[in-house]
Tab-separated table of C-alpha atoms in Angstrom:
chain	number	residue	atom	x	y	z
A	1	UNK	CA	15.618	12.273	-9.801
A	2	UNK	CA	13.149	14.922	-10.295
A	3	UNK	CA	9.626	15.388	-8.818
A	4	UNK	CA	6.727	15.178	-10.583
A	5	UNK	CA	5.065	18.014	-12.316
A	6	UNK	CA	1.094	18.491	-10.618
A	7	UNK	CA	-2.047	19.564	-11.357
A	8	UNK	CA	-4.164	21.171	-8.002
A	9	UNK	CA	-7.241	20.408	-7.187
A	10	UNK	CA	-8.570	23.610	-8.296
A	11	UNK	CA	-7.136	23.403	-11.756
A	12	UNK	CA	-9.034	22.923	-14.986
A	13	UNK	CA	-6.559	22.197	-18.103
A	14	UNK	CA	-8.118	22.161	-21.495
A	15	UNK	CA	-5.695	21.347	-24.030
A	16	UNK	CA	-3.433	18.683	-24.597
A	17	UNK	CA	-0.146	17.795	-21.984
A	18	UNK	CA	3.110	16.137	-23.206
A	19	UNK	CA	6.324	16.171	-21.164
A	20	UNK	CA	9.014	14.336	-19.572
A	21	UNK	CA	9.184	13.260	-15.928
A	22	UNK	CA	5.849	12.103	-14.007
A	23	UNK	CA	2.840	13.985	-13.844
A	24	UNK	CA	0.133	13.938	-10.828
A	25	UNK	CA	-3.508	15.052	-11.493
A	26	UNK	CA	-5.086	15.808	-8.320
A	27	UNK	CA	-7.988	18.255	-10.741
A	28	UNK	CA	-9.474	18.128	-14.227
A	29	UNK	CA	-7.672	17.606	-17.821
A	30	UNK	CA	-10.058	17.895	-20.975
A	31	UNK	CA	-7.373	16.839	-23.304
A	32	UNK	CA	-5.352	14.117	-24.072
A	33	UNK	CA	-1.894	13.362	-21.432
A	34	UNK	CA	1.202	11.909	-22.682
A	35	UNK	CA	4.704	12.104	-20.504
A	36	UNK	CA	7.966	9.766	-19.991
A	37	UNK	CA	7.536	8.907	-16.717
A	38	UNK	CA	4.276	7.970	-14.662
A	39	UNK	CA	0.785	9.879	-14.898
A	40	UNK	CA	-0.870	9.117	-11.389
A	41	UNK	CA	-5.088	10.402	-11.354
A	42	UNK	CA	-5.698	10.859	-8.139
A	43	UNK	CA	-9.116	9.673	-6.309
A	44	UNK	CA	-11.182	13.417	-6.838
A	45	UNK	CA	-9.201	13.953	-10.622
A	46	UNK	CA	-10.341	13.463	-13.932
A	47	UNK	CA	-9.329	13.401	-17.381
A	48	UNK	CA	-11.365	13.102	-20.332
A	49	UNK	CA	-9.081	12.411	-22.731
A	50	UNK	CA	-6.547	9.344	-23.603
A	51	UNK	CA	-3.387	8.850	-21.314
A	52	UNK	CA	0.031	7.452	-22.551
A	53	UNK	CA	2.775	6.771	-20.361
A	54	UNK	CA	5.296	4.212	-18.722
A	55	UNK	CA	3.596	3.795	-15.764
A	56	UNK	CA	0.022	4.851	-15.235
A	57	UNK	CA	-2.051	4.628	-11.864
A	58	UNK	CA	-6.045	5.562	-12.077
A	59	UNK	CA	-7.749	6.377	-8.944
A	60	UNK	CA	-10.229	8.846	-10.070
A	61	UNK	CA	-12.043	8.784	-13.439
A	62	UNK	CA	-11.069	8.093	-16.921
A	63	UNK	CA	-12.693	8.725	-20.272
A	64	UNK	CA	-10.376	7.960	-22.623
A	65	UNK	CA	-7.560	4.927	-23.851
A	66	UNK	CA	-5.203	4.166	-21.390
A	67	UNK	CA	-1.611	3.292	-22.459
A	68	UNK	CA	1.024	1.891	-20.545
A	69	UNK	CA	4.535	0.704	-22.189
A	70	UNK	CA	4.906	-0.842	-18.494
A	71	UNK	CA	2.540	-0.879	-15.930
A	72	UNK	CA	-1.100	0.152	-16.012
A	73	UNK	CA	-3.164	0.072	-12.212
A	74	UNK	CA	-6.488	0.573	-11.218
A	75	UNK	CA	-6.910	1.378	-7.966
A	76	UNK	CA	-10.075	1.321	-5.633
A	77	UNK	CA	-12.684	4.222	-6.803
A	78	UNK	CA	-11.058	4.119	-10.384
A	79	UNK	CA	-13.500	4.762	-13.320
A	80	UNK	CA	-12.430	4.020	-16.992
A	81	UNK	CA	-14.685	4.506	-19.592
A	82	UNK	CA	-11.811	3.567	-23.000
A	83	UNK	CA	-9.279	1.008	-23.789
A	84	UNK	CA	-6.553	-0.112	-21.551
A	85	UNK	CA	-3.316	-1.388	-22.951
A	86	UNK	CA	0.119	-2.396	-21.187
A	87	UNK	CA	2.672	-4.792	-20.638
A	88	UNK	CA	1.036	-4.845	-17.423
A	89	UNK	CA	-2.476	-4.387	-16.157
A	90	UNK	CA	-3.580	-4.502	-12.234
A	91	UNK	CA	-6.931	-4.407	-11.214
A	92	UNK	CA	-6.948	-3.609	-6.921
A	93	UNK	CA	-9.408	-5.056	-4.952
A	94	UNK	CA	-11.570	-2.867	-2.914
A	95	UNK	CA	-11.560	-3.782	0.820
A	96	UNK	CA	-14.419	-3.655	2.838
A	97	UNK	CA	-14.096	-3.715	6.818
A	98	UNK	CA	-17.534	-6.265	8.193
A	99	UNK	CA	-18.390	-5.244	11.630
C-alpha cells in the first residue's frame, strides 16, 4: 500500500488536484480535489473548492460539495459550507471535559 500524497502547512495550492491514492491537507487548496483513495482536511486546512473521493474526513474547513462514494466524516472543529453526499455520513460529537 502506498502513503498518502500531503499538502504542508505552509502550502497554498490554487488549481485543481486529481490523483490516485489518498491525499492529506494539512494547508490551503483554492480549487476543487478529486483522488481514489481518501482526502483527510486536517483541523488548521482548508479548501475552498468541492471534494470527491471514497473516503473523506473534514476536520478543518470546507467551502465546497463534499462527495463520498463510501464514507463521508465530520470530525470535531469541522466547517462545511456546500453539499454533502455519501453512502455514508458521520457527524462526531464534540466532547467537553466539566470540572
Amino acid at each position: 500500500m502506498t502513503s498518502p500524497s500531503t499538502i504542508s502547512a505552509t502550502t497554498v495550492v490554487r488549481g485543481n488536484i486529481g490523483g490516485e491514492g489518498s491525499l492529506e491537507i494539512f494547508g490551503r487548496v483554492e480549487g476543487n480535489v478529486s483522488m481514489t483513495g481518501q482526502v483527510i482536511v486536517a483541523a488548521d486546512a482548508a479548501v475552498r473548492g468541492s471534494v470527491t473521493a471514497t473516503e473523506i474526513q473534514i476536520a478543518g474547513a470546507v467551502a465546497g460539495n463534499l462527495t463520498a462514494s463510501d464514507v463521508l466524516m465530520l470530525n470535531p472543529g469541522a466547517r462545511v459550507v456546500g453539499d454533502l453526499a455519501g453512502a455514508r455520513i458521520g457527524i462526531a460529537e464534540e466532547h467537553s471535559c466539566a470540572a
